[in-house]
Amino acid sequence: MGTETLFAAVLITWLAVFQCCNGHNFNYKEALTKSLMFLEAQRSGKLPADNRIHWRGDSALDDGKEANVDLVGGYYDAGDNVKYGMPMAFTITTLAWSAIAYEKELKAAGEMGNVHSAIRWGTDYFLKCGKKRGIFYVETPRTVLQINETVPGTEIAAETSAAMAASSIDELLWAASWLYTATKDQKFRKFITEEAVSAVVDEFNWDLKYAGIQVLLSDTFLQSNDEALKIFKDHADSYICSVLPQSPYFKVPKTPGGLIHLRDGANLQYVTGVSFLFSIYGDLLQHHNVKVKCDCQEFDASTILNFAKQQMDYILGANPLGRSYMVGFGNNPPTQAHHRGASIPLSEANVDINCGMSFARWFNKNSPNPNELTGAILGGPDKQDKFSDLRWTSIYTEPCTYVNSLAVAGLAKLTCHK
């Protein structure tokens, strides 16, 4: 074998190995690491000594004081300083699911400790929220208006009751599914099978969890062959058929560049949701050697996993603009995240920064944020693959915790794509 032939063979082998672990030349391990760093930037409360976000300090240390309870901690939801219970709980649940599904990959990447820390930061806060028997604090108000028998608020109370009743069905199934998965207690199985809803959905997010329930219980069905749970496998297949472009039942809008686009405003949450469930379900199908059937067509695990990868790759830079939508990662990443902490420069300890100052001095300033919000996946492009990297165009540039938590599974899977 000549020198040139030998060199070519070595080069081809090296490129094959490189592609296996990086695919499209993206460093998925770096993206995974940075995705978790963003969650650290969203921490509220007294920060630990090992805080990696140098520009973040302690904040909201009086939360709950007005009601004589300690509600310090948890996560800020997005670019503001608000803590919302349901999205935060969804963030922690999907992180924990990622840790279960991709334990080996996260350990190999050296990130399992950071995932555990991120989960614990949320669960410690939730334990505070439910410390009193019969009471659970679902938000942290910093100004409280109480309505009761003597101070009525009939309209808001009635409307809230209606909203909670109508929207709680999937949350109850979601909770029961996880409790059954963890305990195998038959009372949870009974609830799941009796309350099963024939819901064919095409999205997965903090406010619509049916697809997640279906994928989670499909695993239980395939392991146990419990016929009462087969309906969830059927519905999980229907979800795949609705979202997968090759399916005859495909109905989800896409951009010309191939990105799932359900609606403007943090659209990448739906994209990372697809990557999350397609990754987990694809591995599940592969493990049990089963396929998804969409009418007369069948799709194997590799097709499902490839679509999960394609959606994640779009976020990281494989898109018509050739740019990354993760701050601090890849080619031409966004620099003006719609984020109060990142867009206001550090000041002396005795300088008071108020809301009016932030709008007047920094919000409308067309320049990079003084503090890099490393790892934040922003709202993303519009339905024509266009993007505006301006702080005040929040539908494009605002990050959310659950966008990143949903990305963890897909990125962990891709740290060595096969």
CSV table of C-alpha atoms in Angstrom, one decimal:
chain,number,residue,atom,x,y,z
A,1,MET,CA,0.0,0.0,0.0
A,2,GLY,CA,1.5,3.3,-1.1
A,3,THR,CA,1.9,6.3,1.3
A,4,GLU,CA,-0.9,8.3,-0.4
A,5,THR,CA,-3.3,5.3,-0.2
A,6,LEU,CA,-2.5,4.7,3.4
A,7,PHE,CA,-3.0,8.4,4.2
A,8,ALA,CA,-6.4,8.3,2.4
A,9,ALA,CA,-7.5,5.2,4.4
A,10,VAL,CA,-6.5,6.8,7.7
A,11,LEU,CA,-8.2,10.0,6.8
A,12,ILE,CA,-11.4,8.3,5.8
A,13,THR,CA,-11.4,6.2,9.0
A,14,TRP,CA,-10.8,9.4,11.1
A,15,LEU,CA,-13.6,11.2,9.4
A,16,ALA,CA,-16.0,8.3,10.0
A,17,VAL,CA,-15.2,8.3,13.7
A,18,PHE,CA,-15.5,12.1,13.8
A,19,GLN,CA,-18.9,12.0,12.1
A,20,CYS,CA,-20.1,9.3,14.5
A,21,CYS,CA,-19.4,11.5,17.5
A,22,ASN,CA,-20.1,14.9,16.1
A,23,GLY,CA,-22.3,14.6,13.0
A,24,HIS,CA,-22.5,17.7,10.8
A,25,ASN,CA,-19.4,18.8,12.7
A,26,PHE,CA,-21.5,19.9,15.7
A,27,ASN,CA,-19.9,19.4,19.1
A,28,TYR,CA,-22.9,18.0,20.8
A,29,LYS,CA,-21.1,17.6,24.1
A,30,GLU,CA,-20.3,21.3,24.2
A,31,ALA,CA,-23.9,22.1,23.4
A,32,LEU,CA,-25.1,19.8,26.2
A,33,THR,CA,-22.7,21.4,28.7
A,34,LYS,CA,-23.9,24.9,27.7
A,35,SER,CA,-27.5,24.0,27.7
A,36,LEU,CA,-27.2,23.0,31.4
A,37,MET,CA,-25.3,26.2,32.1
A,38,PHE,CA,-28.3,28.2,31.0
A,39,LEU,CA,-30.4,26.6,33.7
A,40,GLU,CA,-27.8,27.7,36.3
A,41,ALA,CA,-28.3,31.3,35.0
A,42,GLN,CA,-32.0,30.9,35.7
A,43,ARG,CA,-31.5,30.1,39.4
A,44,SER,CA,-33.3,32.2,41.9
A,45,GLY,CA,-32.3,32.6,45.6
A,46,LYS,CA,-29.1,32.2,47.5
A,47,LEU,CA,-26.6,30.8,44.9
A,48,PRO,CA,-24.1,28.1,45.9
A,49,ALA,CA,-20.4,28.6,46.1
A,50,ASP,CA,-19.8,26.6,42.9
A,51,ASN,CA,-22.0,28.9,40.8
A,52,ARG,CA,-20.6,29.0,37.3
A,53,ILE,CA,-22.4,32.1,36.1
A,54,HIS,CA,-20.1,34.9,37.3
A,55,TRP,CA,-22.5,37.7,36.5
A,56,ARG,CA,-25.4,36.1,38.5
A,57,GLY,CA,-25.7,36.9,42.1
A,58,ASP,CA,-28.2,36.1,44.9
A,59,SER,CA,-31.8,37.3,44.2
A,60,ALA,CA,-35.3,37.3,45.5
A,61,LEU,CA,-34.3,36.4,49.0
A,62,ASP,CA,-37.5,37.6,50.5
A,63,ASP,CA,-39.9,35.4,48.4
A,64,GLY,CA,-42.7,34.2,50.6
A,65,LYS,CA,-41.9,36.6,53.5
A,66,GLU,CA,-45.1,38.4,53.0
A,67,ALA,CA,-47.0,35.2,53.8
A,68,ASN,CA,-44.5,34.2,56.5
A,69,VAL,CA,-43.2,31.2,54.5
A,70,ASP,CA,-39.8,30.6,52.9
A,71,LEU,CA,-40.2,30.4,49.1
A,72,VAL,CA,-36.7,31.4,48.2
A,73,GLY,CA,-35.2,29.3,45.4
A,74,GLY,CA,-36.4,27.7,42.2
A,75,TYR,CA,-36.0,29.0,38.7
A,76,TYR,CA,-37.0,32.1,36.8
A,77,ASP,CA,-39.1,31.1,33.9
A,78,ALA,CA,-37.7,33.0,31.0
A,79,GLY,CA,-36.2,36.5,30.4
A,80,ASP,CA,-38.0,38.0,33.4
A,81,ASN,CA,-37.8,37.5,37.2
A,82,VAL,CA,-41.0,35.5,37.6
A,83,LYS,CA,-41.3,31.9,38.9
A,84,TYR,CA,-44.2,29.9,37.5
A,85,GLY,CA,-45.0,26.6,39.1
A,86,MET,CA,-46.3,24.5,36.2
A,87,PRO,CA,-43.5,25.3,33.7
A,88,MET,CA,-40.9,24.9,36.4
A,89,ALA,CA,-42.3,21.5,37.4
A,90,PHE,CA,-42.3,20.4,33.7
A,91,THR,CA,-38.7,21.6,33.4
A,92,ILE,CA,-37.6,19.4,36.3
A,93,THR,CA,-39.7,16.4,35.2
A,94,THR,CA,-38.2,16.4,31.7
A,95,LEU,CA,-34.7,16.8,33.2
A,96,ALA,CA,-35.3,13.8,35.4
A,97,TRP,CA,-36.7,11.8,32.5
A,98,SER,CA,-33.5,12.7,30.5
A,99,ALA,CA,-31.4,11.5,33.4
A,100,ILE,CA,-33.2,8.2,33.5
A,101,ALA,CA,-33.2,7.6,29.7
A,102,TYR,CA,-29.7,8.7,29.0
A,103,GLU,CA,-27.8,7.9,32.2
A,104,LYS,CA,-24.9,6.3,30.3
A,105,GLU,CA,-24.5,9.2,27.9
A,106,LEU,CA,-24.7,11.9,30.5
A,107,LYS,CA,-22.1,10.1,32.7
A,108,ALA,CA,-19.8,9.7,29.7
A,109,ALA,CA,-20.2,13.4,28.9
A,110,GLY,CA,-19.4,14.3,32.5
A,111,GLU,CA,-22.7,16.1,33.0
A,112,MET,CA,-24.7,13.8,35.2
A,113,GLY,CA,-23.6,15.7,38.3
A,114,ASN,CA,-24.8,19.0,36.8
A,115,VAL,CA,-28.1,17.4,35.8
A,116,HIS,CA,-28.6,16.2,39.3
A,117,SER,CA,-27.8,19.6,40.7
A,118,ALA,CA,-30.3,21.2,38.3
A,119,ILE,CA,-33.0,18.8,39.4
A,120,ARG,CA,-32.3,19.2,43.1
A,121,TRP,CA,-32.4,23.0,42.7
A,122,GLY,CA,-36.0,22.7,41.6
A,123,THR,CA,-37.1,19.9,43.9
A,124,ASP,CA,-35.8,21.7,47.0
A,125,TYR,CA,-38.0,24.6,46.0
A,126,PHE,CA,-41.0,22.4,45.5
A,127,LEU,CA,-40.6,20.9,48.9
A,128,LYS,CA,-40.8,24.4,50.4
A,129,CYS,CA,-43.9,25.1,48.3
A,130,GLY,CA,-45.7,22.0,49.8
A,131,LYS,CA,-44.3,22.2,53.3
A,132,LYS,CA,-47.7,22.9,55.0
A,133,ARG,CA,-50.2,20.1,54.9
A,134,GLY,CA,-53.1,20.9,52.5
A,135,ILE,CA,-51.3,24.0,51.1
A,136,PHE,CA,-49.2,24.3,48.0
A,137,TYR,CA,-47.8,27.5,46.7
A,138,VAL,CA,-48.0,27.5,42.9
A,139,GLU,CA,-46.4,30.8,42.3
A,140,THR,CA,-44.3,33.3,44.2
A,141,PRO,CA,-46.2,36.6,44.2
A,142,ARG,CA,-44.2,39.6,45.3
A,143,THR,CA,-47.4,41.6,45.8
A,144,VAL,CA,-50.4,39.6,47.2
A,145,LEU,CA,-54.1,40.1,46.7
A,146,GLN,CA,-56.2,37.7,48.6
A,147,ILE,CA,-59.8,36.9,47.7
A,148,ASN,CA,-62.1,35.2,50.1
A,149,GLU,CA,-65.6,35.3,51.5
A,150,THR,CA,-65.2,38.8,52.9
A,151,VAL,CA,-63.2,40.1,50.0
A,152,PRO,CA,-64.9,38.5,47.0
A,153,GLY,CA,-63.5,38.1,43.5
A,154,THR,CA,-66.2,36.0,42.0
A,155,GLU,CA,-65.2,36.4,38.3
A,156,ILE,CA,-61.6,35.5,38.7
A,157,ALA,CA,-62.3,32.7,41.1
A,158,ALA,CA,-65.0,31.2,38.8
A,159,GLU,CA,-62.9,31.5,35.7
A,160,THR,CA,-59.8,30.1,37.4
A,161,SER,CA,-61.8,27.1,38.7
A,162,ALA,CA,-63.1,26.5,35.1
A,163,ALA,CA,-59.6,26.8,33.7
A,164,MET,CA,-58.0,24.4,36.3
A,165,ALA,CA,-60.8,21.8,35.9
A,166,ALA,CA,-60.5,21.8,32.1
A,167,SER,CA,-56.7,21.8,31.9
A,168,SER,CA,-55.9,19.4,34.7
A,169,ILE,CA,-56.9,16.2,33.0
A,170,ASP,CA,-53.5,15.7,31.3
A,171,GLU,CA,-51.6,16.8,34.4
A,172,LEU,CA,-53.4,14.2,36.5
A,173,LEU,CA,-52.6,11.5,34.0
A,174,TRP,CA,-49.0,12.7,33.8
A,175,ALA,CA,-48.6,12.5,37.5
A,176,ALA,CA,-50.3,9.1,37.8
A,177,SER,CA,-48.2,7.8,35.0
A,178,TRP,CA,-45.0,8.7,36.7
A,179,LEU,CA,-46.2,7.4,40.1
A,180,TYR,CA,-47.1,4.1,38.5
A,181,THR,CA,-43.7,4.0,36.7
A,182,ALA,CA,-42.0,4.6,40.0
A,183,THR,CA,-44.0,2.4,42.3
A,184,LYS,CA,-46.1,0.0,40.2
A,185,ASP,CA,-48.9,0.6,42.7
A,186,GLN,CA,-52.1,-0.7,41.1
A,187,LYS,CA,-54.2,2.2,42.2
A,188,PHE,CA,-52.3,4.4,39.8
A,189,ARG,CA,-52.7,1.8,37.0
A,190,LYS,CA,-56.4,1.8,37.7
A,191,PHE,CA,-56.6,5.6,37.5
A,192,ILE,CA,-54.6,5.6,34.3
A,193,THR,CA,-56.6,3.0,32.5
A,194,GLU,CA,-60.0,4.4,33.7
A,195,GLU,CA,-59.1,8.0,32.8
A,196,ALA,CA,-57.3,7.3,29.5
A,197,VAL,CA,-58.2,9.9,27.0
A,198,SER,CA,-58.3,9.2,23.3
A,199,ALA,CA,-56.1,12.2,22.5
A,200,VAL,CA,-54.2,12.3,19.2
A,201,VAL,CA,-51.9,15.3,19.6
A,202,ASP,CA,-49.1,16.7,17.6
A,203,GLU,CA,-47.1,18.7,20.2
A,204,PHE,CA,-45.6,18.2,23.6
A,205,ASN,CA,-45.0,21.1,26.0
A,206,TRP,CA,-45.5,22.2,29.6
A,207,ASP,CA,-49.2,22.8,29.1
A,208,LEU,CA,-50.0,19.7,26.9
A,209,LYS,CA,-48.5,16.5,28.1
A,210,TYR,CA,-50.5,13.8,26.4
A,211,ALA,CA,-47.8,12.8,24.0
A,212,GLY,CA,-45.3,12.4,26.9
A,213,ILE,CA,-47.8,10.3,28.8
A,214,GLN,CA,-48.2,8.1,25.7
A,215,VAL,CA,-44.5,7.6,25.2
A,216,LEU,CA,-43.9,6.9,28.9
A,217,LEU,CA,-46.6,4.3,29.2
A,218,SER,CA,-45.6,2.7,25.9
A,219,ASP,CA,-42.4,1.7,27.6
A,220,THR,CA,-44.4,0.1,30.4
A,221,PHE,CA,-46.7,-1.7,27.9
A,222,LEU,CA,-43.8,-3.1,25.8
A,223,GLN,CA,-42.0,-4.3,29.0
A,224,SER,CA,-45.1,-5.9,30.6
A,225,ASN,CA,-47.4,-6.6,27.6
A,226,ASP,CA,-50.3,-5.2,29.8
A,227,GLU,CA,-53.1,-5.0,27.2
A,228,ALA,CA,-54.8,-2.3,29.2
A,229,LEU,CA,-51.9,0.0,28.3
A,230,LYS,CA,-51.8,-0.8,24.6
A,231,ILE,CA,-53.9,2.2,23.9
A,232,PHE,CA,-51.0,4.4,24.9
A,233,LYS,CA,-48.6,2.7,22.4
A,234,ASP,CA,-51.3,3.2,19.7
A,235,HIS,CA,-51.6,6.9,20.6
A,236,ALA,CA,-47.8,7.4,20.8
A,237,ASP,CA,-47.6,6.0,17.2
A,238,SER,CA,-50.3,8.4,16.2
A,239,TYR,CA,-48.2,11.3,17.6
A,240,ILE,CA,-45.3,10.1,15.5
A,241,CYS,CA,-47.4,9.8,12.4
A,242,SER,CA,-48.7,13.4,12.9
A,243,VAL,CA,-45.2,14.9,13.2
A,244,LEU,CA,-43.0,12.8,10.9
A,245,PRO,CA,-42.8,14.3,7.5
A,246,GLN,CA,-42.6,11.0,5.7
A,247,SER,CA,-45.9,9.9,7.2
A,248,PRO,CA,-49.2,10.0,5.2
A,249,TYR,CA,-50.8,11.5,8.3
A,250,PHE,CA,-48.2,14.3,8.6
A,251,LYS,CA,-50.0,17.6,9.5
A,252,VAL,CA,-47.6,19.8,11.5
A,253,PRO,CA,-46.4,23.0,9.7
A,254,LYS,CA,-42.8,23.2,8.7
A,255,THR,CA,-40.6,26.1,7.6
A,256,PRO,CA,-39.0,25.8,4.1
A,257,GLY,CA,-35.8,24.8,5.9
A,258,GLY,CA,-37.5,21.8,7.5
A,259,LEU,CA,-38.1,23.2,11.1
A,260,ILE,CA,-41.3,22.2,12.9
A,261,HIS,CA,-43.2,25.5,13.3
A,262,LEU,CA,-46.4,25.3,15.4
A,263,ARG,CA,-46.7,29.0,16.3
A,264,ASP,CA,-44.7,32.2,16.8
A,265,GLY,CA,-43.3,32.9,20.2
A,266,ALA,CA,-40.8,30.5,21.7
A,267,ASN,CA,-41.4,28.1,18.8
A,268,LEU,CA,-38.2,26.2,19.6
A,269,GLN,CA,-40.0,24.8,22.7
A,270,TYR,CA,-42.0,22.6,20.3
A,271,VAL,CA,-38.9,21.7,18.3
A,272,THR,CA,-37.0,20.5,21.4
A,273,GLY,CA,-40.2,18.8,22.5
A,274,VAL,CA,-40.1,16.8,19.2
A,275,SER,CA,-36.4,16.0,19.6
A,276,PHE,CA,-37.0,14.9,23.2
A,277,LEU,CA,-39.9,12.5,22.5
A,278,PHE,CA,-38.6,11.2,19.2
A,279,SER,CA,-35.2,10.4,20.8
A,280,ILE,CA,-36.7,8.6,23.7
A,281,TYR,CA,-39.4,6.8,21.6
A,282,GLY,CA,-36.9,5.9,18.9
A,283,ASP,CA,-34.6,4.2,21.4
A,284,LEU,CA,-37.6,2.4,22.9
A,285,LEU,CA,-38.6,1.1,19.5
A,286,GLN,CA,-35.1,0.0,18.8
A,287,HIS,CA,-34.8,-1.8,22.2
A,288,HIS,CA,-38.0,-3.7,21.6
A,289,ASN,CA,-37.5,-4.2,17.9
A,290,VAL,CA,-40.9,-2.7,16.9
A,291,LYS,CA,-41.9,-0.1,14.4
A,292,VAL,CA,-44.4,2.7,14.0
A,293,LYS,CA,-47.3,2.0,11.6
A,294,CYS,CA,-48.9,5.0,9.8
A,295,ASP,CA,-51.7,3.5,7.6
A,296,CYS,CA,-49.9,1.1,5.2
A,297,GLN,CA,-46.4,2.5,5.9
A,298,GLU,CA,-44.1,1.4,8.6
A,299,PHE,CA,-41.2,3.4,10.1
A,300,ASP,CA,-38.3,2.0,12.1
A,301,ALA,CA,-36.4,3.5,14.9
A,302,SER,CA,-33.6,4.9,12.7
A,303,THR,CA,-36.2,7.1,10.8
A,304,ILE,CA,-37.6,8.4,14.1
A,305,LEU,CA,-34.1,9.1,15.5
A,306,ASN,CA,-32.9,10.8,12.3
A,307,PHE,CA,-35.8,13.3,12.5
A,308,ALA,CA,-34.9,14.0,16.1
A,309,LYS,CA,-31.4,14.7,15.0
A,310,GLN,CA,-32.4,16.9,12.1
A,311,GLN,CA,-34.5,19.1,14.3
A,312,MET,CA,-31.7,19.5,16.8
A,313,ASP,CA,-29.2,20.1,14.1
A,314,TYR,CA,-31.3,23.0,12.7
A,315,ILE,CA,-31.1,24.7,16.1
A,316,LEU,CA,-27.4,24.3,16.2
A,317,GLY,CA,-26.8,25.7,12.8
A,318,ALA,CA,-27.9,23.4,10.0
A,319,ASN,CA,-30.5,25.8,8.7
A,320,PRO,CA,-30.9,28.3,5.8
A,321,LEU,CA,-29.3,31.1,7.7
A,322,GLY,CA,-26.4,28.9,8.7
A,323,ARG,CA,-26.5,30.2,12.3
A,324,SER,CA,-26.9,28.8,15.7
A,325,TYR,CA,-29.9,29.6,17.9
A,326,MET,CA,-28.0,28.7,21.1
A,327,VAL,CA,-26.2,31.6,22.8
A,328,GLY,CA,-22.5,31.1,22.9
A,329,PHE,CA,-22.4,28.1,20.6
A,330,GLY,CA,-21.6,27.5,17.0
A,331,ASN,CA,-21.6,29.9,14.1
A,332,ASN,CA,-23.1,33.4,14.4
A,333,PRO,CA,-25.0,32.7,17.6
A,334,PRO,CA,-27.5,35.3,18.9
A,335,THR,CA,-26.2,38.1,21.1
A,336,GLN,CA,-29.3,40.0,22.2
A,337,ALA,CA,-31.3,37.5,24.2
A,338,HIS,CA,-34.5,39.0,25.6
A,339,HIS,CA,-33.3,38.6,29.2
A,340,ARG,CA,-33.2,41.2,31.9
A,341,GLY,CA,-30.2,39.7,33.8
A,342,ALA,CA,-28.1,39.3,30.7
A,343,SER,CA,-28.9,42.7,29.2
A,344,ILE,CA,-28.1,44.9,32.2
A,345,PRO,CA,-24.4,45.4,32.9
A,346,LEU,CA,-22.9,44.6,36.3
A,347,SER,CA,-22.9,47.6,38.7
A,348,GLU,CA,-21.6,48.5,42.1
A,349,ALA,CA,-23.3,46.9,45.0
A,350,ASN,CA,-24.8,50.2,46.2
A,351,VAL,CA,-26.3,51.2,42.8
A,352,ASP,CA,-30.0,50.7,42.6
A,353,ILE,CA,-31.3,49.5,39.2
A,354,ASN,CA,-35.0,50.0,38.7
A,355,CYS,CA,-37.4,48.8,36.0
A,356,GLY,CA,-37.5,52.3,34.4
A,357,MET,CA,-33.8,52.4,34.0
A,358,SER,CA,-33.6,49.0,32.4
A,359,PHE,CA,-36.0,50.1,29.6
A,360,ALA,CA,-34.5,53.5,29.1
A,361,ARG,CA,-30.8,52.5,29.1
A,362,TRP,CA,-30.6,48.9,27.9
A,363,PHE,CA,-33.8,47.4,26.5
A,364,ASN,CA,-33.8,49.3,23.2
A,365,LYS,CA,-30.0,49.4,22.8
A,366,ASN,CA,-29.0,47.6,19.6
A,367,SER,CA,-25.8,46.0,20.9
A,368,PRO,CA,-24.8,42.6,22.3
A,369,ASN,CA,-25.8,41.8,25.9
A,370,PRO,CA,-23.0,42.7,28.3
A,371,ASN,CA,-23.5,39.3,30.0
A,372,GLU,CA,-23.5,36.2,27.8
A,373,LEU,CA,-26.5,34.0,28.6
A,374,THR,CA,-24.4,30.9,27.7
A,375,GLY,CA,-26.4,27.9,26.4
A,376,ALA,CA,-29.8,29.6,26.2
A,377,ILE,CA,-31.9,28.3,23.2
A,378,LEU,CA,-33.9,31.3,22.1
A,379,GLY,CA,-37.4,31.5,20.6
A,380,GLY,CA,-36.0,30.9,17.2
A,381,PRO,CA,-36.9,31.8,13.6
A,382,ASP,CA,-40.3,32.5,12.1
A,383,LYS,CA,-42.2,30.2,9.6
A,384,GLN,CA,-40.1,31.5,6.8
A,385,ASP,CA,-36.8,30.7,8.5
A,386,LYS,CA,-36.2,34.4,9.2
A,387,PHE,CA,-34.7,35.6,12.5
A,388,SER,CA,-34.3,39.0,14.2
A,389,ASP,CA,-31.5,39.1,16.8
A,390,LEU,CA,-32.9,42.2,18.6
A,391,ARG,CA,-33.6,42.3,22.3
A,392,TRP,CA,-37.1,43.8,21.9
A,393,THR,CA,-38.3,41.2,19.4
A,394,SER,CA,-39.1,38.7,22.2
A,395,ILE,CA,-40.9,36.2,20.0
A,396,TYR,CA,-37.4,35.5,18.4
A,397,THR,CA,-35.0,36.1,21.2
A,398,GLU,CA,-36.6,35.1,24.6
A,399,PRO,CA,-35.3,31.9,26.2
A,400,CYS,CA,-37.3,29.6,28.5
A,401,THR,CA,-36.1,27.0,31.0
A,402,TYR,CA,-38.2,24.2,29.5
A,403,VAL,CA,-36.8,24.8,26.0
A,404,ASN,CA,-33.4,23.8,27.3
A,405,SER,CA,-34.6,21.0,29.6
A,406,LEU,CA,-36.3,19.3,26.6
A,407,ALA,CA,-33.0,19.7,24.6
A,408,VAL,CA,-31.0,17.7,27.2
A,409,ALA,CA,-32.2,14.3,26.1
A,410,GLY,CA,-31.6,14.9,22.4
A,411,LEU,CA,-28.2,16.4,23.0
A,412,ALA,CA,-27.2,13.6,25.3
A,413,LYS,CA,-28.3,11.0,22.7
A,414,LEU,CA,-26.2,12.8,20.1
A,415,THR,CA,-23.0,13.0,22.1
A,416,CYS,CA,-22.1,9.9,20.1
A,417,HIS,CA,-24.8,9.6,17.3
A,418,LYS,CA,-25.1,6.1,15.8
